[in-house]
Amino acid sequence: MPRAVLTRLTLTDFRSYVRAELAMDGRPVVLAGPNGAGKTNLLEAVSLLTAGRGLRGAAMADFGRRLPGEVKGRAWAVAAEILLGDETLKVGTGVEAAGAARRTVRLEGETVTPGRLSDLQRQVWLTPAQDRLFLEGASERRRFFDRLVYAARPDHAAQASAYEKAQRERMRLLTDGPNDPAWLSALEARMGLAGARMASARAATLVDLQAEIDSRGERPFPQARLELTGEWEQMAKAGVETPEIEGRLVQALAAVRDRDASAGRALTGPHRGDLAVVHLEKDRPAAECSTGEQKALILNLVLAQAARLSRAESAPNPILLLDEVAAHLDRRRRKALFDEIEALGLQAFLTGTDEHLFEDLRGRAQGVRVDASGLALLDA
């Protein structure tokens, strides 16, 4: 597919911005400025050019600019131009009323589903919230890994949404009633179908990522051994076909209704899985590594997925969103990161408070100073 490049971004009443415009030339974009200036808000706006709730997982009503004393955020909009080969496409998203819970997405003026945007470009991101990925609970690691899965397999998000909806409805029946076996069976059938597809997509992505990491050889980023600890993902990785996983999951859910009702939550299914990462050279779990090593391990996963997607002929190239990524990297790893972004030919957005952290990108990136006065181009 032709390479996709964001060439213009326009924000209206989005987060801290009354209005902001940024023209881009296809090179990596460095957003430098003090804390609270709005750098992450710009990344978040870009992240809404895909399906979902953006890199911070916020509600649609929270994106609108809100002055002191205002209860609801204002109607907001994010518009962009995407150069796809020789064609420039106009896309936009936003809400038309203050406090609205759903956003509208338009492509060339026509209303489309958010999933349609994945046909134009994919995104992979890393945020400071993920710095503690290996120290937090399993849910954060699942969310991080599912984002990598979604970048390669956009249908994964729909499967996860269908599974979560059926799971909520099943638990409501089990805890509040009526305990209707036929209704429960129907919900468990939905969970089985969506859950099996989720497990299979996760397992396939893990295999692909491990192969990519293994093939990259000696690099400044530590080699990693990856594993999905959930029984359903392990089943898929072992070669069990998706329909068989579906049948087994449906049976398992039906068998533990009483247990789940007593616990108040579903105790089996792909929502219980976890991602395990081991620093290969040290043969130590990521949680036991230093902060810098953990950051480098996470970054290696992100770069591995970006590298895979950049070579895919049947899918659009990824765009990297790296928020404060240089904070825990030494200069050798920072330079290696910048070199790899350039070698992969990817458009990337990087933020940081210190412009000097990006000096090895000088001449290879578009620098933007972000402060209270707005956006200003830098010599970079």
mmCIF file of N, CA, C and O in Angstrom, residues 183-277:
data_model
loop_
_atom_site.group_PDB
_atom_site.id
_atom_site.type_symbol
_atom_site.label_atom_id
_atom_site.label_comp_id
_atom_site.label_asym_id
_atom_site.label_seq_id
_atom_site.Cartn_x
_atom_site.Cartn_y
_atom_site.Cartn_z
ATOM 1 N N TRP A 183 -31.223 -17.552 28.243
ATOM 2 C CA TRP A 183 -30.605 -16.240 28.044
ATOM 3 C C TRP A 183 -29.117 -16.315 28.355
ATOM 4 O O TRP A 183 -28.274 -15.784 27.621
ATOM 5 N N LEU A 184 -28.768 -16.963 29.443
ATOM 6 C CA LEU A 184 -27.357 -17.119 29.798
ATOM 7 C C LEU A 184 -26.596 -17.874 28.723
ATOM 8 O O LEU A 184 -25.469 -17.523 28.376
ATOM 9 N N SER A 185 -27.211 -18.914 28.193
ATOM 10 C CA SER A 185 -26.551 -19.702 27.138
ATOM 11 C C SER A 185 -26.283 -18.848 25.907
ATOM 12 O O SER A 185 -25.229 -18.970 25.264
ATOM 13 N N ALA A 186 -27.240 -17.975 25.573
ATOM 14 C CA ALA A 186 -27.057 -17.101 24.409
ATOM 15 C C ALA A 186 -25.898 -16.138 24.630
ATOM 16 O O ALA A 186 -25.073 -15.909 23.732
ATOM 17 N N LEU A 187 -25.800 -15.585 25.832
ATOM 18 C CA LEU A 187 -24.707 -14.666 26.141
ATOM 19 C C LEU A 187 -23.371 -15.394 26.165
ATOM 20 O O LEU A 187 -22.350 -14.875 25.695
ATOM 21 N N GLU A 188 -23.357 -16.598 26.705
ATOM 22 C CA GLU A 188 -22.114 -17.373 26.747
ATOM 23 C C GLU A 188 -21.673 -17.794 25.358
ATOM 24 O O GLU A 188 -20.471 -17.901 25.087
ATOM 25 N N ALA A 189 -22.641 -17.979 24.466
ATOM 26 C CA ALA A 189 -22.280 -18.284 23.076
ATOM 27 C C ALA A 189 -21.586 -17.083 22.431
ATOM 28 O O ALA A 189 -20.606 -17.235 21.692
ATOM 29 N N ARG A 190 -22.083 -15.874 22.738
ATOM 30 C CA ARG A 190 -21.435 -14.671 22.207
ATOM 31 C C ARG A 190 -20.034 -14.512 22.790
ATOM 32 O O ARG A 190 -19.084 -14.170 22.079
ATOM 33 N N MET A 191 -19.917 -14.752 24.092
ATOM 34 C CA MET A 191 -18.599 -14.657 24.728
ATOM 35 C C MET A 191 -17.645 -15.703 24.159
ATOM 36 O O MET A 191 -16.454 -15.422 23.957
ATOM 37 N N GLY A 192 -18.154 -16.889 23.903
ATOM 38 C CA GLY A 192 -17.304 -17.943 23.357
ATOM 39 C C GLY A 192 -16.757 -17.598 21.995
ATOM 40 O O GLY A 192 -15.560 -17.771 21.720
ATOM 41 N N LEU A 193 -17.636 -17.079 21.125
ATOM 42 C CA LEU A 193 -17.209 -16.727 19.767
ATOM 43 C C LEU A 193 -16.195 -15.581 19.794
ATOM 44 O O LEU A 193 -15.101 -15.686 19.220
ATOM 45 N N ALA A 194 -16.561 -14.479 20.475
ATOM 46 C CA ALA A 194 -15.661 -13.319 20.515
ATOM 47 C C ALA A 194 -14.391 -13.634 21.293
ATOM 48 O O ALA A 194 -13.286 -13.238 20.896
ATOM 49 N N GLY A 195 -14.522 -14.366 22.416
ATOM 50 C CA GLY A 195 -13.364 -14.683 23.239
ATOM 51 C C GLY A 195 -12.370 -15.576 22.529
ATOM 52 O O GLY A 195 -11.153 -15.393 22.655
ATOM 53 N N ALA A 196 -12.860 -16.540 21.768
ATOM 54 C CA ALA A 196 -11.969 -17.433 21.020
ATOM 55 C C ALA A 196 -11.210 -16.657 19.955
ATOM 56 O O ALA A 196 -10.012 -16.874 19.736
ATOM 57 N N ARG A 197 -11.890 -15.747 19.294
ATOM 58 C CA ARG A 197 -11.225 -14.932 18.276
ATOM 59 C C ARG A 197 -10.197 -13.998 18.912
ATOM 60 O O ARG A 197 -9.118 -13.779 18.350
ATOM 61 N N MET A 198 -10.522 -13.448 20.079
ATOM 62 C CA MET A 198 -9.557 -12.613 20.800
ATOM 63 C C MET A 198 -8.302 -13.404 21.154
ATOM 64 O O MET A 198 -7.175 -12.956 20.930
ATOM 65 N N ALA A 199 -8.508 -14.601 21.725
ATOM 66 C CA ALA A 199 -7.372 -15.426 22.143
ATOM 67 C C ALA A 199 -6.499 -15.796 20.949
ATOM 68 O O ALA A 199 -5.263 -15.763 21.038
ATOM 69 N N SER A 200 -7.141 -16.132 19.836
ATOM 70 C CA SER A 200 -6.378 -16.519 18.642
ATOM 71 C C SER A 200 -5.595 -15.343 18.073
ATOM 72 O O SER A 200 -4.439 -15.497 17.651
ATOM 73 N N ALA A 201 -6.204 -14.155 18.071
ATOM 74 C CA ALA A 201 -5.515 -12.969 17.560
ATOM 75 C C ALA A 201 -4.335 -12.605 18.454
ATOM 76 O O ALA A 201 -3.261 -12.235 17.967
ATOM 77 N N ARG A 202 -4.522 -12.702 19.756
ATOM 78 C CA ARG A 202 -3.420 -12.413 20.680
ATOM 79 C C ARG A 202 -2.275 -13.398 20.481
ATOM 80 O O ARG A 202 -1.096 -13.004 20.449
ATOM 81 N N ALA A 203 -2.605 -14.677 20.381
ATOM 82 C CA ALA A 203 -1.561 -15.690 20.232
ATOM 83 C C ALA A 203 -0.794 -15.491 18.925
ATOM 84 O O ALA A 203 0.437 -15.589 18.892
ATOM 85 N N ALA A 204 -1.517 -15.209 17.837
ATOM 86 C CA ALA A 204 -0.857 -14.998 16.552
ATOM 87 C C ALA A 204 0.048 -13.771 16.587
ATOM 88 O O ALA A 204 1.162 -13.783 16.044
ATOM 89 N N THR A 205 -0.409 -12.711 17.243
ATOM 90 C CA THR A 205 0.399 -11.502 17.361
ATOM 91 C C THR A 205 1.648 -11.760 18.190
ATOM 92 O O THR A 205 2.741 -11.285 17.860
ATOM 93 N N LEU A 206 1.499 -12.524 19.270
ATOM 94 C CA LEU A 206 2.650 -12.851 20.103
ATOM 95 C C LEU A 206 3.709 -13.608 19.305
ATOM 96 O O LEU A 206 4.905 -13.301 19.383
ATOM 97 N N VAL A 207 3.283 -14.589 18.530
ATOM 98 C CA VAL A 207 4.220 -15.372 17.714
ATOM 99 C C VAL A 207 4.935 -14.461 16.717
ATOM 100 O O VAL A 207 6.155 -14.538 16.536
ATOM 101 N N ASP A 208 4.175 -13.572 16.081
ATOM 102 C CA ASP A 208 4.765 -12.648 15.113
ATOM 103 C C ASP A 208 5.774 -11.711 15.776
ATOM 104 O O ASP A 208 6.859 -11.452 15.242
ATOM 105 N N LEU A 209 5.404 -11.176 16.937
ATOM 106 C CA LEU A 209 6.298 -10.256 17.637
ATOM 107 C C LEU A 209 7.570 -10.951 18.100
ATOM 108 O O LEU A 209 8.665 -10.391 17.994
ATOM 109 N N GLN A 210 7.424 -12.170 18.623
ATOM 110 C CA GLN A 210 8.605 -12.895 19.084
ATOM 111 C C GLN A 210 9.557 -13.159 17.930
ATOM 112 O O GLN A 210 10.780 -13.003 18.058
ATOM 113 N N ALA A 211 9.005 -13.533 16.783
ATOM 114 C CA ALA A 211 9.843 -13.780 15.606
ATOM 115 C C ALA A 211 10.552 -12.503 15.169
ATOM 116 O O ALA A 211 11.736 -12.534 14.795
ATOM 117 N N GLU A 212 9.833 -11.384 15.217
ATOM 118 C CA GLU A 212 10.433 -10.106 14.830
ATOM 119 C C GLU A 212 11.555 -9.726 15.788
ATOM 120 O O GLU A 212 12.644 -9.322 15.362
ATOM 121 N N ILE A 213 11.317 -9.866 17.086
ATOM 122 C CA ILE A 213 12.333 -9.526 18.087
ATOM 123 C C ILE A 213 13.556 -10.421 17.929
ATOM 124 O O ILE A 213 14.696 -9.960 17.974
ATOM 125 N N ASP A 214 13.320 -11.719 17.728
ATOM 126 C CA ASP A 214 14.427 -12.664 17.577
ATOM 127 C C ASP A 214 15.270 -12.363 16.343
ATOM 128 O O ASP A 214 16.489 -12.600 16.340
ATOM 129 N N SER A 215 14.629 -11.836 15.304
ATOM 130 C CA SER A 215 15.349 -11.612 14.040
ATOM 131 C C SER A 215 16.159 -10.331 14.041
ATOM 132 O O SER A 215 16.979 -10.114 13.150
ATOM 133 N N ARG A 216 15.950 -9.497 15.034
ATOM 134 C CA ARG A 216 16.582 -8.181 15.027
ATOM 135 C C ARG A 216 17.997 -8.201 15.572
ATOM 136 O O ARG A 216 18.731 -7.234 15.444
ATOM 137 N N GLY A 217 18.396 -9.282 16.200
ATOM 138 C CA GLY A 217 19.793 -9.455 16.599
ATOM 139 C C GLY A 217 20.244 -8.479 17.659
ATOM 140 O O GLY A 217 19.470 -7.949 18.438
ATOM 141 N N GLU A 218 21.547 -8.238 17.663
ATOM 142 C CA GLU A 218 22.150 -7.363 18.663
ATOM 143 C C GLU A 218 21.746 -5.912 18.405
ATOM 144 O O GLU A 218 21.999 -5.355 17.356
ATOM 145 N N ARG A 219 21.121 -5.316 19.401
ATOM 146 C CA ARG A 219 20.674 -3.933 19.305
ATOM 147 C C ARG A 219 20.768 -3.303 20.691
ATOM 148 O O ARG A 219 20.879 -4.010 21.683
ATOM 149 N N PRO A 220 20.685 -1.985 20.765
ATOM 150 C CA PRO A 220 20.733 -1.350 22.084
ATOM 151 C C PRO A 220 19.517 -1.670 22.964
ATOM 152 O O PRO A 220 19.547 -1.413 24.152
ATOM 153 N N PHE A 221 18.458 -2.201 22.335
ATOM 154 C CA PHE A 221 17.277 -2.550 23.112
ATOM 155 C C PHE A 221 17.336 -4.025 23.488
ATOM 156 O O PHE A 221 17.650 -4.878 22.652
ATOM 157 N N PRO A 222 17.052 -4.366 24.749
ATOM 158 C CA PRO A 222 17.232 -5.744 25.206
ATOM 159 C C PRO A 222 16.302 -6.730 24.517
ATOM 160 O O PRO A 222 15.130 -6.428 24.278
ATOM 161 N N GLN A 223 16.853 -7.899 24.211
ATOM 162 C CA GLN A 223 16.040 -8.970 23.664
ATOM 163 C C GLN A 223 15.078 -9.455 24.736
ATOM 164 O O GLN A 223 15.370 -9.411 25.934
ATOM 165 N N ALA A 224 13.930 -9.924 24.295
ATOM 166 C CA ALA A 224 12.889 -10.317 25.241
ATOM 167 C C ALA A 224 12.292 -11.659 24.859
ATOM 168 O O ALA A 224 12.249 -12.039 23.676
ATOM 169 N N ARG A 225 11.849 -12.365 25.869
ATOM 170 C CA ARG A 225 11.050 -13.583 25.651
ATOM 171 C C ARG A 225 9.630 -13.274 26.112
ATOM 172 O O ARG A 225 9.413 -12.821 27.240
ATOM 173 N N LEU A 226 8.674 -13.483 25.228
ATOM 174 C CA LEU A 226 7.288 -13.120 25.484
ATOM 175 C C LEU A 226 6.437 -14.357 25.727
ATOM 176 O O LEU A 226 6.675 -15.410 25.118
ATOM 177 N N GLU A 227 5.445 -14.182 26.585
ATOM 178 C CA GLU A 227 4.508 -15.279 26.814
ATOM 179 C C GLU A 227 3.166 -14.703 27.242
ATOM 180 O O GLU A 227 3.105 -13.687 27.938
ATOM 181 N N LEU A 228 2.092 -15.350 26.789
ATOM 182 C CA LEU A 228 0.756 -15.026 27.251
ATOM 183 C C LEU A 228 0.344 -16.124 28.222
ATOM 184 O O LEU A 228 0.337 -17.302 27.865
ATOM 185 N N THR A 229 0.005 -15.735 29.438
ATOM 186 C CA THR A 229 -0.222 -16.735 30.475
ATOM 187 C C THR A 229 -1.661 -17.239 30.528
ATOM 188 O O THR A 229 -1.949 -18.201 31.231
ATOM 189 N N GLY A 230 -2.579 -16.589 29.829
ATOM 190 C CA GLY A 230 -3.973 -17.035 29.850
ATOM 191 C C GLY A 230 -4.142 -18.399 29.205
ATOM 192 O O GLY A 230 -3.523 -18.701 28.186
ATOM 193 N N GLU A 231 -5.002 -19.223 29.789
ATOM 194 C CA GLU A 231 -5.176 -20.584 29.275
ATOM 195 C C GLU A 231 -5.724 -20.592 27.852
ATOM 196 O O GLU A 231 -5.384 -21.479 27.050
ATOM 197 N N TRP A 232 -6.565 -19.627 27.512
ATOM 198 C CA TRP A 232 -7.167 -19.623 26.180
ATOM 199 C C TRP A 232 -6.157 -19.181 25.124
ATOM 200 O O TRP A 232 -6.129 -19.727 24.010
ATOM 201 N N GLU A 233 -5.306 -18.222 25.472
ATOM 202 C CA GLU A 233 -4.246 -17.809 24.550
ATOM 203 C C GLU A 233 -3.211 -18.923 24.383
ATOM 204 O O GLU A 233 -2.717 -19.163 23.274
ATOM 205 N N GLN A 234 -2.882 -19.611 25.470
ATOM 206 C CA GLN A 234 -1.938 -20.728 25.379
ATOM 207 C C GLN A 234 -2.498 -21.845 24.512
ATOM 208 O O GLN A 234 -1.762 -22.494 23.759
ATOM 209 N N MET A 235 -3.796 -22.053 24.624
ATOM 210 C CA MET A 235 -4.454 -23.053 23.796
ATOM 211 C C MET A 235 -4.305 -22.691 22.313
ATOM 212 O O MET A 235 -3.979 -23.540 21.470
ATOM 213 N N ALA A 236 -4.541 -21.417 21.996
ATOM 214 C CA ALA A 236 -4.426 -20.966 20.610
ATOM 215 C C ALA A 236 -2.991 -21.064 20.123
ATOM 216 O O ALA A 236 -2.733 -21.503 18.993
ATOM 217 N N LYS A 237 -2.043 -20.684 20.973
ATOM 218 C CA LYS A 237 -0.636 -20.753 20.585
ATOM 219 C C LYS A 237 -0.210 -22.198 20.350
ATOM 220 O O LYS A 237 0.671 -22.476 19.522
ATOM 221 N N ALA A 238 -0.823 -23.139 21.079
ATOM 222 C CA ALA A 238 -0.489 -24.559 20.915
ATOM 223 C C ALA A 238 -1.079 -25.156 19.647
ATOM 224 O O ALA A 238 -0.822 -26.323 19.343
ATOM 225 N N GLY A 239 -1.866 -24.365 18.918
ATOM 226 C CA GLY A 239 -2.394 -24.843 17.647
ATOM 227 C C GLY A 239 -3.841 -25.275 17.661
ATOM 228 O O GLY A 239 -4.350 -25.761 16.644
ATOM 229 N N VAL A 240 -4.526 -25.112 18.791
ATOM 230 C CA VAL A 240 -5.942 -25.460 18.844
ATOM 231 C C VAL A 240 -6.713 -24.464 17.976
ATOM 232 O O VAL A 240 -6.530 -23.248 18.087
ATOM 233 N N GLU A 241 -7.577 -24.975 17.108
ATOM 234 C CA GLU A 241 -8.309 -24.118 16.186
ATOM 235 C C GLU A 241 -9.336 -23.266 16.929
ATOM 236 O O GLU A 241 -9.864 -23.657 17.972
ATOM 237 N N THR A 242 -9.636 -22.094 16.355
ATOM 238 C CA THR A 242 -10.557 -21.149 16.988
ATOM 239 C C THR A 242 -11.924 -21.759 17.291
ATOM 240 O O THR A 242 -12.457 -21.547 18.395
ATOM 241 N N PRO A 243 -12.565 -22.522 16.382
ATOM 242 C CA PRO A 243 -13.870 -23.104 16.714
ATOM 243 C C PRO A 243 -13.814 -24.038 17.919
ATOM 244 O O PRO A 243 -14.774 -24.089 18.702
ATOM 245 N N GLU A 244 -12.727 -24.783 18.079
ATOM 246 C CA GLU A 244 -12.618 -25.662 19.237
ATOM 247 C C GLU A 244 -12.451 -24.853 20.520
ATOM 248 O O GLU A 244 -13.032 -25.197 21.562
ATOM 249 N N ILE A 245 -11.665 -23.785 20.468
ATOM 250 C CA ILE A 245 -11.525 -22.909 21.635
ATOM 251 C C ILE A 245 -12.883 -22.325 22.007
ATOM 252 O O ILE A 245 -13.255 -22.257 23.181
ATOM 253 N N GLU A 246 -13.629 -21.924 20.992
ATOM 254 C CA GLU A 246 -14.968 -21.373 21.219
ATOM 255 C C GLU A 246 -15.850 -22.367 21.976
ATOM 256 O O GLU A 246 -16.490 -22.019 22.980
ATOM 257 N N GLY A 247 -15.883 -23.616 21.518
ATOM 258 C CA GLY A 247 -16.706 -24.627 22.169
ATOM 259 C C GLY A 247 -16.282 -24.878 23.606
ATOM 260 O O GLY A 247 -17.123 -24.994 24.505
ATOM 261 N N ARG A 248 -14.982 -24.949 23.828
ATOM 262 C CA ARG A 248 -14.481 -25.194 25.184
ATOM 263 C C ARG A 248 -14.800 -24.029 26.111
ATOM 264 O O ARG A 248 -15.137 -24.221 27.286
ATOM 265 N N LEU A 249 -14.695 -22.810 25.594
ATOM 266 C CA LEU A 249 -14.968 -21.636 26.414
ATOM 267 C C LEU A 249 -16.445 -21.578 26.783
ATOM 268 O O LEU A 249 -16.792 -21.271 27.934
ATOM 269 N N VAL A 250 -17.318 -21.867 25.839
ATOM 270 C CA VAL A 250 -18.755 -21.882 26.122
ATOM 271 C C VAL A 250 -19.069 -22.903 27.215
ATOM 272 O O VAL A 250 -19.821 -22.623 28.161
ATOM 273 N N GLN A 251 -18.485 -24.089 27.111
ATOM 274 C CA GLN A 251 -18.708 -25.123 28.124
ATOM 275 C C GLN A 251 -18.180 -24.682 29.495
ATOM 276 O O GLN A 251 -18.832 -24.903 30.532
ATOM 277 N N ALA A 252 -17.012 -24.066 29.498
ATOM 278 C CA ALA A 252 -16.418 -23.639 30.762
ATOM 279 C C ALA A 252 -17.266 -22.572 31.439
ATOM 280 O O ALA A 252 -17.466 -22.593 32.661
ATOM 281 N N LEU A 253 -17.786 -21.639 30.671
ATOM 282 C CA LEU A 253 -18.620 -20.585 31.235
ATOM 283 C C LEU A 253 -19.907 -21.146 31.824
ATOM 284 O O LEU A 253 -20.349 -20.744 32.909
ATOM 285 N N ALA A 254 -20.513 -22.088 31.110
ATOM 286 C CA ALA A 254 -21.751 -22.691 31.608
ATOM 287 C C ALA A 254 -21.518 -23.464 32.903
ATOM 288 O O ALA A 254 -22.379 -23.498 33.788
ATOM 289 N N ALA A 255 -20.337 -24.061 33.034
ATOM 290 C CA ALA A 255 -20.042 -24.908 34.199
ATOM 291 C C ALA A 255 -19.765 -24.110 35.463
ATOM 292 O O ALA A 255 -19.841 -24.659 36.570
ATOM 293 N N VAL A 256 -19.424 -22.831 35.328
ATOM 294 C CA VAL A 256 -19.023 -22.054 36.516
ATOM 295 C C VAL A 256 -19.991 -20.911 36.813
ATOM 296 O O VAL A 256 -19.612 -19.944 37.458
ATOM 297 N N ARG A 257 -21.221 -21.031 36.399
ATOM 298 C CA ARG A 257 -22.191 -19.950 36.649
ATOM 299 C C ARG A 257 -22.334 -19.669 38.148
ATOM 300 O O ARG A 257 -22.328 -18.505 38.565
ATOM 301 N N ASP A 258 -22.502 -20.713 38.949
ATOM 302 C CA ASP A 258 -22.684 -20.515 40.386
ATOM 303 C C ASP A 258 -21.456 -19.864 41.016
ATOM 304 O O ASP A 258 -21.574 -18.968 41.858
ATOM 305 N N ARG A 259 -20.275 -20.322 40.591
ATOM 306 C CA ARG A 259 -19.046 -19.753 41.137
ATOM 307 C C ARG A 259 -18.921 -18.281 40.776
ATOM 308 O O ARG A 259 -18.570 -17.440 41.610
ATOM 309 N N ASP A 260 -19.215 -17.945 39.513
ATOM 310 C CA ASP A 260 -19.120 -16.552 39.078
ATOM 311 C C ASP A 260 -20.149 -15.682 39.793
ATOM 312 O O ASP A 260 -19.862 -14.531 40.151
ATOM 313 N N ALA A 261 -21.336 -16.223 40.020
ATOM 314 C CA ALA A 261 -22.369 -15.474 40.729
ATOM 315 C C ALA A 261 -21.925 -15.157 42.148
ATOM 316 O O ALA A 261 -22.126 -14.042 42.646
ATOM 317 N N SER A 262 -21.305 -16.124 42.815
ATOM 318 C CA SER A 262 -20.827 -15.914 44.189
ATOM 319 C C SER A 262 -19.680 -14.916 44.229
ATOM 320 O O SER A 262 -19.594 -14.084 45.133
ATOM 321 N N ALA A 263 -18.786 -15.010 43.239
ATOM 322 C CA ALA A 263 -17.627 -14.114 43.203
ATOM 323 C C ALA A 263 -17.984 -12.710 42.738
ATOM 324 O O ALA A 263 -17.269 -11.745 43.019
ATOM 325 N N GLY A 264 -19.083 -12.585 41.990
ATOM 326 C CA GLY A 264 -19.463 -11.291 41.453
ATOM 327 C C GLY A 264 -18.671 -10.885 40.236
ATOM 328 O O GLY A 264 -18.725 -9.737 39.797
ATOM 329 N N ARG A 265 -17.959 -11.840 39.656
ATOM 330 C CA ARG A 265 -17.188 -11.556 38.441
ATOM 331 C C ARG A 265 -16.887 -12.874 37.732
ATOM 332 O O ARG A 265 -16.903 -13.936 38.352
ATOM 333 N N ALA A 266 -16.621 -12.767 36.434
ATOM 334 C CA ALA A 266 -16.296 -13.957 35.652
ATOM 335 C C ALA A 266 -14.848 -14.348 35.915
ATOM 336 O O ALA A 266 -13.939 -13.529 35.755
ATOM 337 N N LEU A 267 -14.649 -15.597 36.305
ATOM 338 C CA LEU A 267 -13.320 -16.050 36.703
ATOM 339 C C LEU A 267 -12.614 -16.874 35.638
ATOM 340 O O LEU A 267 -11.518 -17.388 35.880
ATOM 341 N N THR A 268 -13.224 -16.991 34.477
ATOM 342 C CA THR A 268 -12.538 -17.659 33.371
ATOM 343 C C THR A 268 -12.831 -16.909 32.085
ATOM 344 O O THR A 268 -13.887 -16.274 31.940
ATOM 345 N N GLY A 269 -11.885 -16.948 31.170
ATOM 346 C CA GLY A 269 -12.044 -16.261 29.890
ATOM 347 C C GLY A 269 -10.808 -15.458 29.538
ATOM 348 O O GLY A 269 -9.906 -15.272 30.373
ATOM 349 N N PRO A 270 -10.726 -14.952 28.317
ATOM 350 C CA PRO A 270 -9.537 -14.195 27.881
ATOM 351 C C PRO A 270 -9.353 -12.875 28.604
ATOM 352 O O PRO A 270 -8.287 -12.267 28.498
ATOM 353 N N HIS A 271 -10.355 -12.423 29.356
ATOM 354 C CA HIS A 271 -10.198 -11.191 30.138
ATOM 355 C C HIS A 271 -9.344 -11.426 31.376
ATOM 356 O O HIS A 271 -9.050 -10.474 32.109
ATOM 357 N N ARG A 272 -8.920 -12.673 31.607
ATOM 358 C CA ARG A 272 -8.108 -13.000 32.777
ATOM 359 C C ARG A 272 -6.634 -13.210 32.431
ATOM 360 O O ARG A 272 -5.815 -13.443 33.322
ATOM 361 N N GLY A 273 -6.292 -13.135 31.166
ATOM 362 C CA GLY A 273 -4.924 -13.431 30.744
ATOM 363 C C GLY A 273 -3.938 -12.343 31.115
ATOM 364 O O GLY A 273 -4.298 -11.258 31.576
ATOM 365 N N ASP A 274 -2.670 -12.623 30.892
ATOM 366 C CA ASP A 274 -1.614 -11.667 31.227
ATOM 367 C C ASP A 274 -0.473 -11.829 30.226
ATOM 368 O O ASP A 274 -0.326 -12.871 29.572
ATOM 369 N N LEU A 275 0.322 -10.778 30.110
ATOM 370 C CA LEU A 275 1.514 -10.785 29.267
ATOM 371 C C LEU A 275 2.734 -10.873 30.165
ATOM 372 O O LEU A 275 2.905 -10.048 31.066
ATOM 373 N N ALA A 276 3.575 -11.861 29.929
ATOM 374 C CA ALA A 276 4.820 -12.019 30.684
ATOM 375 C C ALA A 276 5.991 -11.711 29.759
ATOM 376 O O ALA A 276 6.053 -12.206 28.631
ATOM 377 N N VAL A 277 6.922 -10.882 30.239
ATOM 378 C CA VAL A 277 8.092 -10.495 29.456
ATOM 379 C C VAL A 277 9.338 -10.760 30.288
ATOM 380 O O VAL A 277 9.410 -10.351 31.455
#
